[in-house]
Tab-separated table of C-alpha atoms in Angstrom:
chain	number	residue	atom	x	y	z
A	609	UNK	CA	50.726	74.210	-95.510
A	610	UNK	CA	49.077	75.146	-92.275
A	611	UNK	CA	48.865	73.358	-89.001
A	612	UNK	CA	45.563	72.435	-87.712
A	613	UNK	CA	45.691	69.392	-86.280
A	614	UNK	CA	48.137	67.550	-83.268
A	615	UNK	CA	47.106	64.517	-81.785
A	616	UNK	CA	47.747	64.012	-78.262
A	617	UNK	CA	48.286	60.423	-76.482
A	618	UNK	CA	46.639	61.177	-72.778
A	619	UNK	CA	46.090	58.508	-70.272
A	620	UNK	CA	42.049	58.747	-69.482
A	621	UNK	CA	40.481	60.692	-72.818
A	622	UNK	CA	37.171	61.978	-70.634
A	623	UNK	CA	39.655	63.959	-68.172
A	624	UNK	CA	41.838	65.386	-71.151
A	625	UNK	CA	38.384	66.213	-72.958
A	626	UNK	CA	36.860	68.161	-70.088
A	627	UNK	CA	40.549	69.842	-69.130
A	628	UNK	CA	40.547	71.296	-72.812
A	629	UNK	CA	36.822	72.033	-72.410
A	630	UNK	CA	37.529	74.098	-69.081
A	631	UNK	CA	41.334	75.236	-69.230
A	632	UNK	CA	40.893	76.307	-73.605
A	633	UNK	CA	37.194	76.977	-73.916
A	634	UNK	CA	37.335	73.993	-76.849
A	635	UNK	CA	34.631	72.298	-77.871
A	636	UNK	CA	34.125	68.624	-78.970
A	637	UNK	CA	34.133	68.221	-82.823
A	638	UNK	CA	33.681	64.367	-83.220
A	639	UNK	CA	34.766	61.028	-82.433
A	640	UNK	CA	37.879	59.691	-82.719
A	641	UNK	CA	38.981	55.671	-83.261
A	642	UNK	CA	40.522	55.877	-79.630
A	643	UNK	CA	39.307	59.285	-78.377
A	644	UNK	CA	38.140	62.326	-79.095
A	645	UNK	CA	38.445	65.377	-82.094
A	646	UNK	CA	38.452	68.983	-79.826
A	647	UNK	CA	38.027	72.497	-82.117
A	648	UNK	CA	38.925	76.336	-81.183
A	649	UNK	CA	37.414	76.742	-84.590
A	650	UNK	CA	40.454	76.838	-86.326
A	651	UNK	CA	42.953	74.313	-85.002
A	652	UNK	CA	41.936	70.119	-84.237
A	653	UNK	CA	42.965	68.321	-81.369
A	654	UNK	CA	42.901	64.594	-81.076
A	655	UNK	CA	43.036	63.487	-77.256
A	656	UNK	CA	43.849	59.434	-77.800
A	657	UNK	CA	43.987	56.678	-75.350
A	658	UNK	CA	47.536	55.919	-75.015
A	659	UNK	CA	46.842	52.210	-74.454
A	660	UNK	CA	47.314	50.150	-77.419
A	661	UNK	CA	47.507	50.268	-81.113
A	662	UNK	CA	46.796	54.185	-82.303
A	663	UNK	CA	47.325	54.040	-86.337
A	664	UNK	CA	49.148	51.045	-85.944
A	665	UNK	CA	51.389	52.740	-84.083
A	666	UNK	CA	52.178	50.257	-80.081
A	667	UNK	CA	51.453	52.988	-77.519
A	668	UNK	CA	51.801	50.890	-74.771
A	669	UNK	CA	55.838	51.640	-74.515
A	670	UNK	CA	57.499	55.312	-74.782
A	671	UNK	CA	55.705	56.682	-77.829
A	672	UNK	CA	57.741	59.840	-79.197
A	673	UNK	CA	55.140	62.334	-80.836
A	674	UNK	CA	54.448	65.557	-79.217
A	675	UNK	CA	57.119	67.631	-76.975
A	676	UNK	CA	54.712	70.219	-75.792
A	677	UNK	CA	52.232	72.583	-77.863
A	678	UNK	CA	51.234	76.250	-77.093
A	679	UNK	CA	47.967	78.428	-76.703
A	680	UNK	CA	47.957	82.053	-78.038
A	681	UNK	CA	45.713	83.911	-75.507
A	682	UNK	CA	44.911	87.392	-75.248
A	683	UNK	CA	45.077	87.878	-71.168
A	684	UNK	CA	47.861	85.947	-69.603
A	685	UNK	CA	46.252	86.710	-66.091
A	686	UNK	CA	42.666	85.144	-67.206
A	687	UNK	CA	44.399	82.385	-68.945
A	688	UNK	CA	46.232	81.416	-66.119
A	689	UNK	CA	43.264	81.288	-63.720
A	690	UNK	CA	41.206	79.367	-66.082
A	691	UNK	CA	44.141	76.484	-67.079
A	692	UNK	CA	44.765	76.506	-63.257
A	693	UNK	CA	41.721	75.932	-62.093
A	694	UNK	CA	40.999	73.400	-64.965
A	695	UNK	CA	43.603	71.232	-63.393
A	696	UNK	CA	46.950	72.430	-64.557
A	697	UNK	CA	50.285	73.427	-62.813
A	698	UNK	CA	52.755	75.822	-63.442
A	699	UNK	CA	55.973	74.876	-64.483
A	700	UNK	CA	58.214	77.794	-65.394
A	701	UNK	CA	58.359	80.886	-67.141
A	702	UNK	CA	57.037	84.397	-66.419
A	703	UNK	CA	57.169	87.786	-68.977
A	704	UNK	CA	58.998	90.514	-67.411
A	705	UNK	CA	58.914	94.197	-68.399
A	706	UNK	CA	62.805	94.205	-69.779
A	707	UNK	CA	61.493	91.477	-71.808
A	708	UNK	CA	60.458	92.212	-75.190
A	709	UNK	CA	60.992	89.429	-76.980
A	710	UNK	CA	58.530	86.228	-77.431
A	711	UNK	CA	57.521	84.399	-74.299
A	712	UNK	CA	55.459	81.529	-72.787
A	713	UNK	CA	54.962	79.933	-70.007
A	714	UNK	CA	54.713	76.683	-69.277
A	715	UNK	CA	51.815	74.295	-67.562
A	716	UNK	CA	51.393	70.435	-66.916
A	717	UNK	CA	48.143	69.384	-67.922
A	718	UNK	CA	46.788	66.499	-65.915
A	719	UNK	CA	47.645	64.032	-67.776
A	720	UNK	CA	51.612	65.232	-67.491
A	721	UNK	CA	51.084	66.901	-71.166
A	722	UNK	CA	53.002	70.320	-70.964
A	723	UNK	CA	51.799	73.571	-72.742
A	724	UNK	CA	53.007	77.117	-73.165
A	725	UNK	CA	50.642	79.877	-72.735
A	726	UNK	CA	51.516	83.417	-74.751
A	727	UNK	CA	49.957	86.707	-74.905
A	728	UNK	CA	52.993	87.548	-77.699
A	729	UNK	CA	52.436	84.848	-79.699
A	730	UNK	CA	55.438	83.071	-81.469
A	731	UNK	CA	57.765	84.136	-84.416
A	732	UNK	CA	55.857	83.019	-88.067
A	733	UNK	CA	53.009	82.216	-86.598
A	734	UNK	CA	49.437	84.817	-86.501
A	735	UNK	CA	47.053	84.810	-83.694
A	736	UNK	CA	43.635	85.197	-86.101
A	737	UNK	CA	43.211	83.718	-88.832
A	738	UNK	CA	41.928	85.472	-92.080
A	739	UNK	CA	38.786	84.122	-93.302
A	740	UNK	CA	38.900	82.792	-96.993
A	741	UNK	CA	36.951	84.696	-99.584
C-alpha cells in the first residue's frame, strides 16, 4: 500500500485551494462532493468544507482526522518564501548543522491546518517516485 490521498476539512475550500495552488505549486484535479481534489502528480488532496455532513461523517463539532501532513521539498529557503508568502506562518523548527538526523519545520496554513516542510525527507518514505513499467 501507498499513500496518495489525505483529505483535509478547511473552513472556506477557495482559500485552501489557492494556498495549495501558491504555497505547493498543486494543481486542481477535480471536484469533490464538498470541495475540491488538488494533485503534485503523485499524491491527492481533498480540501472539504468542514460544515456539515462529509461521508456521513457531522463536521460541524471537533472532527478528529488529520494531525498535520508534510511536504518533501528540495530548497528549504525557496519553500519557505513561497508557503510564506502564500499565507502561512511559521511555527517551530529549524535544521541546524550538528543536526543530521530527519527534520521539518512546521507552518500554519490559513485555515489553522499545520504542515512540516523537509529538505531530508522522513524515515521509509522516498522523495520521487519510480515510474511503473
Amino acid at each position: 500500500m501507498k499513500l496518495r490521498h489525505i483529505a483535509l476539512s478547511v473552513p472556506d475550500v477557495a482559500a485552501a485551494q489557492k494556498f495549495f495552488e501558491d504555497a505547493f505549486s498543486m494543481t486542481k484535479a477535480g471536484d469533490a462532493q464538498n470541495g475540491v481534489y488538488m494533485t503534485d502528480g503523485t499524491m491527492n488532496v481533498a480540501l472539504l468544507n468542514k460544515h456539515g455532513k462529509v461521508d456521513g461523517i457531522d463536521t460541524n463539532g471537533p472532527f478528529y482526522g488529520v494531525m498535520h501532513f508534510g511536504m518533501w521539498v528540495d530548497d528549504l529557503e525557496q519553500a519557505e518564501k513561497q508557503v510564506t508568502q502564500a499565507g502561512a506562518s511559521y511555527l517551530f523548527g529549524r535544521p541546524t548543522e550538528a543536526k543530521k538526523s530527519f527534520y521539518e519545520v512546521k507552518y500554519k496554513d490559513p485555515s489553522g491546518i499545520v504542515f512540516d516542510v523537509t529538505a531530508s525527507g522522513w524515515k521509509g518514505a522516498v522523495k520521487n517516485v519510480k515510474p511503473v513499467e
